[in-house]
Tab-separated table of C-alpha atoms in Angstrom:
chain	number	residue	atom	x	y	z
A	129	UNK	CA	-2.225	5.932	-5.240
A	130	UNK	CA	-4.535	4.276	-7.593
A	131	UNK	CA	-6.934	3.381	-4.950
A	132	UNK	CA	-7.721	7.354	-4.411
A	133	UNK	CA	-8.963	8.207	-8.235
A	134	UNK	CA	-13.123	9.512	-7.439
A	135	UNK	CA	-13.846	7.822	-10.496
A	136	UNK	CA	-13.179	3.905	-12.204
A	137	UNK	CA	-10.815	6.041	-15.307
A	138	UNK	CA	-11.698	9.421	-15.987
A	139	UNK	CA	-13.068	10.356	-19.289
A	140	UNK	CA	-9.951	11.532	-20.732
A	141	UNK	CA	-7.942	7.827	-19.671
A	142	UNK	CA	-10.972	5.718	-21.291
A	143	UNK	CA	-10.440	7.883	-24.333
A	144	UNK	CA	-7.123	7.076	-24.139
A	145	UNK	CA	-7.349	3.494	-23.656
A	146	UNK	CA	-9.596	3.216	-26.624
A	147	UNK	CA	-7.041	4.443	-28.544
A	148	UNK	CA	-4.240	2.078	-27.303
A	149	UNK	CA	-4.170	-1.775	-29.234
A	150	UNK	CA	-1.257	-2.976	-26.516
A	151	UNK	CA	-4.131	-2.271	-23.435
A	152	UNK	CA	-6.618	-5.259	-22.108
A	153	UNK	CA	-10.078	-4.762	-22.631
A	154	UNK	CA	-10.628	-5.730	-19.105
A	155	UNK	CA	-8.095	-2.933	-18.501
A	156	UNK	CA	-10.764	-0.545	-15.959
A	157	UNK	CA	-11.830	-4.384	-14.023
A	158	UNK	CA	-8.122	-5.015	-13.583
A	159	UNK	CA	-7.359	-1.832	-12.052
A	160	UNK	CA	-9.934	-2.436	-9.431
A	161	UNK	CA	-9.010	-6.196	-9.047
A	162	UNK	CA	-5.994	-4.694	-8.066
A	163	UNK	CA	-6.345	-2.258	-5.742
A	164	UNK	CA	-8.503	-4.495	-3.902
A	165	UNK	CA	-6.329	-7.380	-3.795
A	166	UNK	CA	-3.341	-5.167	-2.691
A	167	UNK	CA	-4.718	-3.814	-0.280
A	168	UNK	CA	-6.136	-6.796	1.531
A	169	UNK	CA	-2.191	-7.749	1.001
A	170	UNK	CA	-1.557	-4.710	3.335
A	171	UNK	CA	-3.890	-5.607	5.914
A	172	UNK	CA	-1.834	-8.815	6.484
A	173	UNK	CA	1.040	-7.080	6.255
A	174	UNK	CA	0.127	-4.677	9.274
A	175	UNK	CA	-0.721	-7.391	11.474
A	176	UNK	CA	3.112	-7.338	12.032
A	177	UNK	CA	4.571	-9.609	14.545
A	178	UNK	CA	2.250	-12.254	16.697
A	179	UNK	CA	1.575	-11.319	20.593
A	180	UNK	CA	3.644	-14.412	21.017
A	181	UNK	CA	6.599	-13.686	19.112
A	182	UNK	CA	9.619	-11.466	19.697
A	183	UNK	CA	10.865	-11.782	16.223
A	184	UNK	CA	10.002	-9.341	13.222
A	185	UNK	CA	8.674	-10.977	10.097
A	186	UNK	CA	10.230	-8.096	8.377
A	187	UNK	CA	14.218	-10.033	9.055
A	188	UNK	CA	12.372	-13.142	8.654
A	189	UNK	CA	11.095	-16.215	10.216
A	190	UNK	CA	11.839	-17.892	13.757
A	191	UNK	CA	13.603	-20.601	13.135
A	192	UNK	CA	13.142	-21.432	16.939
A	193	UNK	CA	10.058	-20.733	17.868
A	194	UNK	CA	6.989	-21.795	15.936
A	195	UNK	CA	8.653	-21.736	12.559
A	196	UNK	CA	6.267	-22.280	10.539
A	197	UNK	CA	3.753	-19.779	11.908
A	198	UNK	CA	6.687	-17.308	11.816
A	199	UNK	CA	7.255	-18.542	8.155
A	200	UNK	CA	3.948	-17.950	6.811
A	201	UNK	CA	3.664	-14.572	8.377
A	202	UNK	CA	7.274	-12.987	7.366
A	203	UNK	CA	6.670	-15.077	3.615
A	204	UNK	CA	3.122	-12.864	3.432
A	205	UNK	CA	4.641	-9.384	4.723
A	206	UNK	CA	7.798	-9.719	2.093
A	207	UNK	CA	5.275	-10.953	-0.698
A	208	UNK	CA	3.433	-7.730	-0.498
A	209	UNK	CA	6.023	-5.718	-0.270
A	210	UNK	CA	5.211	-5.226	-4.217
A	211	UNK	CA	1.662	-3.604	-3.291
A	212	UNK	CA	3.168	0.013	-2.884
A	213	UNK	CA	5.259	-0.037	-6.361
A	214	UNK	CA	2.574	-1.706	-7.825
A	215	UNK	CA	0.153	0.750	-6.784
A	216	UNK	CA	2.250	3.709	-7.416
A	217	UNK	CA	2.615	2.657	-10.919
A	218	UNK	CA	-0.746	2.203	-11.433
A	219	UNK	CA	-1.315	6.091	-10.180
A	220	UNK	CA	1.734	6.893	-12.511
A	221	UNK	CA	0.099	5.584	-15.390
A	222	UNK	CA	-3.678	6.910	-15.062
A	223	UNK	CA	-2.116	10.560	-13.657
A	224	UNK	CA	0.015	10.273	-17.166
A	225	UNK	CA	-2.661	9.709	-19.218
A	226	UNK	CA	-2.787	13.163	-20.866
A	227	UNK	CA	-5.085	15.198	-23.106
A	228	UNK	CA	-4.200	17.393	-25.903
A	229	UNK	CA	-3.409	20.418	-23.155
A	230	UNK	CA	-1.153	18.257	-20.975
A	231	UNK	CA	0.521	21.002	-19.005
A	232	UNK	CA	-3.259	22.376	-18.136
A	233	UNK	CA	-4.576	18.556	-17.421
A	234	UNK	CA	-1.670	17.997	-14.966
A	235	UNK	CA	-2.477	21.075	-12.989
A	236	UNK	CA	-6.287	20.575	-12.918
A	237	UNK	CA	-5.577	17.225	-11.729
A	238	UNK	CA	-2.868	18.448	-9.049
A	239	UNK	CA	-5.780	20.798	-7.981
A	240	UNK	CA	-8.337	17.755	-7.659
A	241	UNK	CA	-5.307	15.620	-5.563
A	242	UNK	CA	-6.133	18.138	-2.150
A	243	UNK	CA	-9.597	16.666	-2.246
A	244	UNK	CA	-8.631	13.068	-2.762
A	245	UNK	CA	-5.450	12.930	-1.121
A	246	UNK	CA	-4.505	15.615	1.296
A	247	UNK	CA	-7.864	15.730	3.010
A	248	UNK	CA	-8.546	12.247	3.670
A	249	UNK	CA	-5.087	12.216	5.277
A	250	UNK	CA	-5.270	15.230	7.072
A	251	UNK	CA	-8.758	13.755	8.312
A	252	UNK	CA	-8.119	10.363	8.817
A	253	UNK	CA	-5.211	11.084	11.110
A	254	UNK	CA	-6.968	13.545	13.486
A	255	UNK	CA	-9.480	10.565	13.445
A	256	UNK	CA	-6.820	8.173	14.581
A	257	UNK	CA	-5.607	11.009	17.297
A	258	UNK	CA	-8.706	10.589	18.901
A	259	UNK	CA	-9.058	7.578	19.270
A	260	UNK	CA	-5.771	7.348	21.146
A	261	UNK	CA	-6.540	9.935	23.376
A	262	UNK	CA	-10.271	7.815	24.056
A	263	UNK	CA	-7.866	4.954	24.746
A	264	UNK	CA	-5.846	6.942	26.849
A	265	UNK	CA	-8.407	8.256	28.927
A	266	UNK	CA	-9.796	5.001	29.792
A	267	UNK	CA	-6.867	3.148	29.684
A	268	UNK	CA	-3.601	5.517	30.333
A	269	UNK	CA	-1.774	2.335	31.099
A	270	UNK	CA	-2.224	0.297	28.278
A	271	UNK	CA	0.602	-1.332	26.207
A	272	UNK	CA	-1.485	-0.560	23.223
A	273	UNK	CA	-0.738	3.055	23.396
A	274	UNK	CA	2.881	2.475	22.287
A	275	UNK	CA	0.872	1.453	18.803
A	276	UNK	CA	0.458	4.871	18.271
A	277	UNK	CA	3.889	6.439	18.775
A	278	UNK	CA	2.382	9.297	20.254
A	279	UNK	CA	2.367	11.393	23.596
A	280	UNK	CA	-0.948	11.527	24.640
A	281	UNK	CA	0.351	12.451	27.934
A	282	UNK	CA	2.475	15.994	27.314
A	283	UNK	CA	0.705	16.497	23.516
A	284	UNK	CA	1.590	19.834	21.887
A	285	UNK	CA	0.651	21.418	18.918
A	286	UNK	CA	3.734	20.688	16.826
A	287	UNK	CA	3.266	16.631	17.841
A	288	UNK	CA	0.187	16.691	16.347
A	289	UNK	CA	1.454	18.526	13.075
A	290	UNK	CA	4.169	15.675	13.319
A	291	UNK	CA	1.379	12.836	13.752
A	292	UNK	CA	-1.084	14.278	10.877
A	293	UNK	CA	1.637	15.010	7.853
A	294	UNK	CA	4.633	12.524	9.177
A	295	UNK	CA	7.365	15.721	9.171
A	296	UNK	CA	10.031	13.977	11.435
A	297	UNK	CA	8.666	10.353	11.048
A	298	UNK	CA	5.792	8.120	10.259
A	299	UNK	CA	1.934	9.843	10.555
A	300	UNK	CA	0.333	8.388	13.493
A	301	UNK	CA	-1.717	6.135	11.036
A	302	UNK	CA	1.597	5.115	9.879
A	303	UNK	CA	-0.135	3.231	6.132
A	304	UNK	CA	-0.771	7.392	5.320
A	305	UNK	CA	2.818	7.324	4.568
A	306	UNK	CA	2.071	5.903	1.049
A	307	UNK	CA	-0.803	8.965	0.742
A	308	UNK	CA	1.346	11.713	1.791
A	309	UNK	CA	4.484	10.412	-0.325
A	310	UNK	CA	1.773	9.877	-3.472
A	311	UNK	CA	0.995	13.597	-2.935
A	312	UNK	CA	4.330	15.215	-2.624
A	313	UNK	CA	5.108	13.133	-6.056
A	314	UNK	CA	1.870	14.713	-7.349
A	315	UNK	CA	2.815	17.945	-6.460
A	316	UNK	CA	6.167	17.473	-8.383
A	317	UNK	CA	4.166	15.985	-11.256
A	318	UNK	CA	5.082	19.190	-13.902
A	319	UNK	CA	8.788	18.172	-13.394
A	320	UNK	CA	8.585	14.615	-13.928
A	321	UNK	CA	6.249	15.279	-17.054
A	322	UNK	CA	9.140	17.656	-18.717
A	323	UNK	CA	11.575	14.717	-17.861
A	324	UNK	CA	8.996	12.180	-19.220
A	325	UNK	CA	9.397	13.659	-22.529
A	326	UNK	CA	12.988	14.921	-22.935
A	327	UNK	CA	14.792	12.883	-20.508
A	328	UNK	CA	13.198	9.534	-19.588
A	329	UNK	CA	15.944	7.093	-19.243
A	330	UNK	CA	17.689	9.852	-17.036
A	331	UNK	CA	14.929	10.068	-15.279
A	332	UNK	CA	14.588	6.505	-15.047
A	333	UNK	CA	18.484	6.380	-13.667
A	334	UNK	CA	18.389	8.862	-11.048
A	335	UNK	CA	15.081	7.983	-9.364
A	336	UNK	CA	16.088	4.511	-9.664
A	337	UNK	CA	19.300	4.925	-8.276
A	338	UNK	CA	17.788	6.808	-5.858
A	339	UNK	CA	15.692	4.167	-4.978
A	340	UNK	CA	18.267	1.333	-4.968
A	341	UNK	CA	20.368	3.515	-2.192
A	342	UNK	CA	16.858	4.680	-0.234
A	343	UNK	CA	17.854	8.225	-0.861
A	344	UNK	CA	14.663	9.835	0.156
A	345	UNK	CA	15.740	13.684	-1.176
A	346	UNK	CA	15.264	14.853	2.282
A	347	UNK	CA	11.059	14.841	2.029
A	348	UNK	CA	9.802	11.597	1.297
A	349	UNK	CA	9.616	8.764	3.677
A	350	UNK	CA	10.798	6.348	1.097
A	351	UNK	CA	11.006	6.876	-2.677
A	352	UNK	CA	9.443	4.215	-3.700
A	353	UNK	CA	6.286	5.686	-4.669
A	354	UNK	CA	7.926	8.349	-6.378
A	355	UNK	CA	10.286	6.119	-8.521
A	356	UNK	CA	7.320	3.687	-9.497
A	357	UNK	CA	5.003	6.338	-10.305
A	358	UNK	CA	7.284	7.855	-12.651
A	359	UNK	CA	7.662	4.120	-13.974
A	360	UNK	CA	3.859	4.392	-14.140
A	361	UNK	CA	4.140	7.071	-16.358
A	362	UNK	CA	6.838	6.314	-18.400
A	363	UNK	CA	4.417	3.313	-19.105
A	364	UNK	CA	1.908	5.536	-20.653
A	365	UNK	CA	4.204	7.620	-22.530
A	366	UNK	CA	5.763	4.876	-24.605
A	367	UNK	CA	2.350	2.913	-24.571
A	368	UNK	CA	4.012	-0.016	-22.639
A	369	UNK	CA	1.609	-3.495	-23.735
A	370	UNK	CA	-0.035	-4.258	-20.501
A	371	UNK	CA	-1.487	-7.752	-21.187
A	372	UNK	CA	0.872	-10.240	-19.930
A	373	UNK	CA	-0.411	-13.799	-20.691
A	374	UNK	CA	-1.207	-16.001	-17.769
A	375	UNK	CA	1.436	-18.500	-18.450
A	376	UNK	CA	3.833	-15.707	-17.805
A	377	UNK	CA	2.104	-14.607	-14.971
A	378	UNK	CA	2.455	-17.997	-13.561
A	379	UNK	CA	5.983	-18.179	-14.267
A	380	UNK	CA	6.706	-14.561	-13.061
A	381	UNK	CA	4.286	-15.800	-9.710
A	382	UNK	CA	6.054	-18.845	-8.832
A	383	UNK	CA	9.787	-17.364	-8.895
A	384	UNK	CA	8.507	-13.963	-6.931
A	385	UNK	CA	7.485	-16.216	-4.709
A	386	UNK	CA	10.000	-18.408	-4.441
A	387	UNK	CA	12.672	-15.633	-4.204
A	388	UNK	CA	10.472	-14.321	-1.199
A	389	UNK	CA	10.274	-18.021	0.389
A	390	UNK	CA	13.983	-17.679	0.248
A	391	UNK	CA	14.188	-14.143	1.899
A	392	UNK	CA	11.782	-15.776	5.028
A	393	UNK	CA	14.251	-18.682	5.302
A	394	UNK	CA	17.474	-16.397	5.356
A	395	UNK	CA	17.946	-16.577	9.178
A	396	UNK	CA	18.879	-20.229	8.359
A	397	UNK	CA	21.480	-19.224	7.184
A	398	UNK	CA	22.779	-15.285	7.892
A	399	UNK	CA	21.808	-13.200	11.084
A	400	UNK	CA	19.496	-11.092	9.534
A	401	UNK	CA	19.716	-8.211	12.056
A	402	UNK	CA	23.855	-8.492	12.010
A	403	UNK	CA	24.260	-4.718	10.235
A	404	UNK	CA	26.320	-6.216	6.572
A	405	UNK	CA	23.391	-8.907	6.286
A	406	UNK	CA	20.797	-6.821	7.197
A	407	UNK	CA	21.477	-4.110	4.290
A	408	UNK	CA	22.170	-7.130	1.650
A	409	UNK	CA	18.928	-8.457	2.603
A	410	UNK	CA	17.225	-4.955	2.573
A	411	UNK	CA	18.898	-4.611	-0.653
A	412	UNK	CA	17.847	-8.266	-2.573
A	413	UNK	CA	14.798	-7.582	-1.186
A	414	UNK	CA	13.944	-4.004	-2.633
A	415	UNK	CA	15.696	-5.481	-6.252
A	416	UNK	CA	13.029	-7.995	-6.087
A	417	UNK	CA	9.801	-5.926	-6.282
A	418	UNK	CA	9.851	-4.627	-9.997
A	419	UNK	CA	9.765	-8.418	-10.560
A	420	UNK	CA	6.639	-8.464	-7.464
A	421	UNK	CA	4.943	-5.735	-9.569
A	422	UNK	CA	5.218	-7.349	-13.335
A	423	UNK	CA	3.945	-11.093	-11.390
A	424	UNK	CA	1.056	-9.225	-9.436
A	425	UNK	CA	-0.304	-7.366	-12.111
A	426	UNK	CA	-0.165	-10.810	-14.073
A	427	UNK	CA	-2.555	-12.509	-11.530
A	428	UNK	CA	-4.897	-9.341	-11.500
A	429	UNK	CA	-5.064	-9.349	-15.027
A	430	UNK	CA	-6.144	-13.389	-14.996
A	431	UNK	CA	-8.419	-12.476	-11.700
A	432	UNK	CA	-10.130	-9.892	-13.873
A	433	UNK	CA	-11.558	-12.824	-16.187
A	434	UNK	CA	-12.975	-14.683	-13.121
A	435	UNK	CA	-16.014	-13.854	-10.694
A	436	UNK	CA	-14.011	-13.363	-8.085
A	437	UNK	CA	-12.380	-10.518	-9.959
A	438	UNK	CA	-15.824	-9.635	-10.712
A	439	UNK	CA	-16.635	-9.134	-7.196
A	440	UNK	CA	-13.387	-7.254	-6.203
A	441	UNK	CA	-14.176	-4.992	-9.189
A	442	UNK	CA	-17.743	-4.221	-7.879
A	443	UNK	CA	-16.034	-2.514	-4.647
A	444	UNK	CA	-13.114	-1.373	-5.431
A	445	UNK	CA	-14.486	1.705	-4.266
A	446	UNK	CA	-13.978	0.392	-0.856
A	447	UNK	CA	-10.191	-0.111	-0.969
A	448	UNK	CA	-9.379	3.170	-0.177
A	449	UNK	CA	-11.505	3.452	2.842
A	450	UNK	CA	-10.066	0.426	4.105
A	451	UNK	CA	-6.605	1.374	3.818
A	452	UNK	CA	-7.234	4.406	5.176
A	453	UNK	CA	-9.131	2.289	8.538
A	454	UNK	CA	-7.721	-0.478	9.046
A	455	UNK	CA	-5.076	0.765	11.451
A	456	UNK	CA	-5.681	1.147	14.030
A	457	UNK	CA	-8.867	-1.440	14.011
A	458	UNK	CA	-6.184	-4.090	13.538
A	459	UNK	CA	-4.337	-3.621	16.446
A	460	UNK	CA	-7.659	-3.500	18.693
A	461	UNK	CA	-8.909	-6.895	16.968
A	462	UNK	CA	-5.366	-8.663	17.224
A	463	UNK	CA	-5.024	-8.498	21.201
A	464	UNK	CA	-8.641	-9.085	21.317
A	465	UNK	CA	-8.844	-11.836	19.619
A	466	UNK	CA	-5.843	-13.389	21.290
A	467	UNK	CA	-7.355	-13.594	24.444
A	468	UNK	CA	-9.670	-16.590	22.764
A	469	UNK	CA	-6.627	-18.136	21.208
A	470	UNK	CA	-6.582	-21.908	23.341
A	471	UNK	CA	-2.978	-22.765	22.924
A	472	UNK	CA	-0.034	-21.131	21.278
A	473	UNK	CA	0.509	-23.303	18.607
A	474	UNK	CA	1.489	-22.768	14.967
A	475	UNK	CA	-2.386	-24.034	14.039
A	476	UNK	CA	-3.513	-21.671	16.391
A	477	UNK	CA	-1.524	-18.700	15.402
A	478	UNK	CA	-2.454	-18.834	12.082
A	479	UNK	CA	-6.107	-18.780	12.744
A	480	UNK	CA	-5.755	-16.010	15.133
A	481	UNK	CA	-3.578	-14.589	11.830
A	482	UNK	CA	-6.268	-14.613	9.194
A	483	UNK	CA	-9.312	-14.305	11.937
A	484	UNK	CA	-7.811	-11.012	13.120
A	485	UNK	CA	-7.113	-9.640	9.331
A	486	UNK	CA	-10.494	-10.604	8.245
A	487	UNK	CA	-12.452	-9.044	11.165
A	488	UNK	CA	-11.049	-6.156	10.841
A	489	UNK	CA	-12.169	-6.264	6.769
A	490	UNK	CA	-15.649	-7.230	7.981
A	491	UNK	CA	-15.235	-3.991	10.844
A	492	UNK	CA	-14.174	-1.484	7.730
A	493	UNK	CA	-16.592	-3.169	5.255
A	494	UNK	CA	-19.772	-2.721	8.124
A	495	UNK	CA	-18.597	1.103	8.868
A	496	UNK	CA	-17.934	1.825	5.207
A	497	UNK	CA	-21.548	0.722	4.520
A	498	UNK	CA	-22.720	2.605	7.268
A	499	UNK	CA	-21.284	6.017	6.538
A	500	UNK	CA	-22.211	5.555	2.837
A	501	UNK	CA	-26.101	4.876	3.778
A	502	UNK	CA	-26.332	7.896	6.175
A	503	UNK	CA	-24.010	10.272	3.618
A	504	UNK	CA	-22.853	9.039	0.017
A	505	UNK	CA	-21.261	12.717	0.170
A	506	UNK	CA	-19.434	11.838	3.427
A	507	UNK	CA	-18.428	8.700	2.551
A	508	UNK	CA	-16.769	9.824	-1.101
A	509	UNK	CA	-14.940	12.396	1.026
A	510	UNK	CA	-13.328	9.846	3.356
A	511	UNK	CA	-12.356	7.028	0.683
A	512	UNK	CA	-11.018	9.494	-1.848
A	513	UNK	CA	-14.115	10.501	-4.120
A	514	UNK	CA	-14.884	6.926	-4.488
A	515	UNK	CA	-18.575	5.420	-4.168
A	516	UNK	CA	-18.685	2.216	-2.003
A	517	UNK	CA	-20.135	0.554	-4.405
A	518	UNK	CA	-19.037	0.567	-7.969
C-alpha cells in the first residue's frame, strides 16, 4: 500500500524519477495527494448502510425509501471502489523502482515490509480486540458487537489468530484486508519481478484474468491488490508517462462517474441481489476500476498544483494511521451521532453522512497528534514509519 512507505520516495525512487522525462515534477506531492484523498474515500465508504436503511449501497440505491440519500451514499461507496487498485499500483510502482542490484533491493525491502506492514496489522488488530471486549464488558448486549464479527463470549486462541491475520475471513478490523493482501503480494515480490522482465504480458493475462473471475489463489482475500500492484510495476518497468493532462482527467472523471451513477441507479431497472444480475453487476463494476484508477490519479495530479493538494501533501503521513483507525471509531460515531439526527429525512441523512465521516477524521487526526507529541517513535510504528507531519 502506498500509504505504508516510512519515507515520501526513498532515495533510490527519487534517483529514479530524476532520471525519467515521462514523470511529473510534482510526482512525490501527487503521491501524497493521493493517498490522502483515497483514503478519506474509504472512510465514506465504511460508513456502509444508514441506521435507517435496510438496503446495501454496495447493490445500489433505494429506490423506495429515501432515494436520494440512498443514491448519494451507494454513488460514493462504488466511486471509491478505485482507491484499493489505485493504491496498489501506486505501491507496485515505488516497490518496482529498482537499483542496479535489483534482486538484493527487493529483498531488503521485503525485510523492511514486517516493520511497516505486518506489525501495524498484527498491532492494530489486537488493538481493535480490545476494544470489543471493553464494549463487551460494559455492554454484552449491544447490537454493536455484531460490528466486530467476533465471539467475545466463548473467544479462543485460534479466533483471535483468525481476527488478527484474516485466515478464514476478514481481520476483525476488516480495512487490514488491503494490508495483509499488500504483504502476501510483497512477499511474492521475487516472482513477479522475474515475470516483470521475461514475461509481462503473461503476467499481465493471468493475474488479470484472475482478477476478472475473483480467483483469489486460495490466500488472498481478493486479488485485486495483487493484480494492480503488478500493474504498478509493470508501470515502472516500461517507464509508463504518468502526467495525464487535466482535460483528460476531466473527461476520464466525468464518464467514471457517470458509469458509477449508472451502477447506483441499476435497481431501477434489474434486481440487483437476483443471483445472474448480481454477478453482471459485480462484474461491470470490477471492469470499471482500471478506468476509476487512470480518472483518480488525473484529479490528484491537478490537486497537486493547488493548495489544497498542498495541504493533503503536508500530512500524508497521517493517511496510514487513519486507515488503520478509523474502524472501528466510525461505527461508535455513526450510532452516536444518530441519536441527534431530528427527523429521518434525506437532508438529514446526509448530514448525519458526512458529520459522522468527518468526526471520526477529526477523532484519528486529535489521537494521531497525540501519540506523535508523547512518542514520534511510537507514532512512526503505528502509521507505517511515517511522521505525522510531512
Amino acid at each position: 500500500m502506498a500509504i505504508l512507505q516510512p519515507t515520501l520516495l526513498r532515495a533510490d525512487h527519487v534517483a529514479a524519477t530524476s532520471r525519467a522525462r515521462s514523470l511529473p515534477a510534482s510526482l512525490p506531492t501527487t503521491i501524497e495527494v493521493a493517498r490522502v484523498m483515497l483514503v478519506i474515500g474509504l472512510v465514506f465508504l465504511h460508513y456502509f448502510s444508514f441506521p435507517n436503511s435496510r438496503t446495501s449501497p454496495f447493490t445500489g440505491f433505494d429506490p423506495d425509501h429515501h432515494p436520494f440519500a440512498t443514491f448519494i451514499n451507494s454513488f460514493v461507496l462504488l466511486f471509491f471502489f478505485s482507491a484499493v487498485p489505485l493504491l496498489s499500483t501506486i505501491a507496485g510502482w515505488l516497490f518496482f523502482g529498482l537499483a542496479a542490484h535489483p534482486m538484493a533491493t527487493i529483498l531488503r525491502r521485503m525485510r523492511g515490509r514486517f516493520s511497516s506492514l505486518l506489525m501495524p496489522l498484527v498491532t492494530w488488530n489486537l488493538a481493535t480486540i480490545a476494544a470489543g471486549f471493553a464494549l463487551y464488558a460494559i455492554a454484552p448486549t449491544s447490537g454493536l458487537l455484531g460490528e466486530f464479527r467476533f465471539d467475545f463470549g466463548e473467544p479462543n486462541a485460534f479466533g483471535v489468530l483468525d481476527a488478527v491475520f484474516g485466515i478464514t475471513g476478514l481481520p476483525i478490523a476488516f480495512q487490514f484486508w488491503f494490508v495483509r493482501d499488500l504483504f502476501l503480494s510483497v512477499l511474492l515480490s521475487p516472482l513477479l519481478w522475474l515475470v516483470l522482465r521475461h514475461a509481462p504480458l503473461a503476467g499481465v493475462v493471468v493475474l488479470g484474468a484472475s482478477w476478472v473471475m475473483d480467483f483469489d489463489f486460495w490466500i488472498f482475500t481478493r486479488t485485486d491488490v495483487l493484480f494492480f500492484f503488478f500493474l504498478g510495476g509493470l508501470a515502472r518497468v516500461r517507464e509508463t508517462p504518468l502526467d495525464i493532462p487535466w482535460r483528460t482527467a476531466r473527461l476520464l472523471l466525468l464518464a467514471y462517474a457517470l458509469l458509477m451513477a449508472a451502477r447506483a441507479l441499476a435497481p431501477l431497472v434489474v434486481d440487483p441481489s437476483a443471483p445472474p444480475h448480481e454477478d453482471l453487476l459485480d462484474l461491470v463494476t470490477r471492469l470499471a476500476r482500471p478506468l476509476g484508477v487512470i480518472a483518480c490519479w488525473g484529479l490528484a495530479l491537478r490537486l497537486a498544483r493547488t493548495q489544497l493538494g498542498g495541504f493533503f501533501a503536508r500530512y500524508g503521513g497521517f493517511a496510514f494511521f487513519l486507515h488503520a483507525a478509523h474502524f472501528p471509531i466510525i461505527i461508535f460515531v455513526k450510532y452516536a451521532l444518530w441519536r441527534m439526527v431530528p427527523e429521518e429525512t434525506d437532508a438529514w441523512m446526509l448530514t448525519h453522512y458526512a458529520a459522522s465521516v468527518a468526526v471520526t477524521i477529526a477523532i484519528a487526526a486529535a489521537g494521531a497528534a497525540l501519540i506523535f507529541r508523547i512518542s514520534p517513535n511510537a507514532y512512526a510504528f503505528l502509521a507505517g514509519g511515517r511522521r505525522f507531519v510531512g
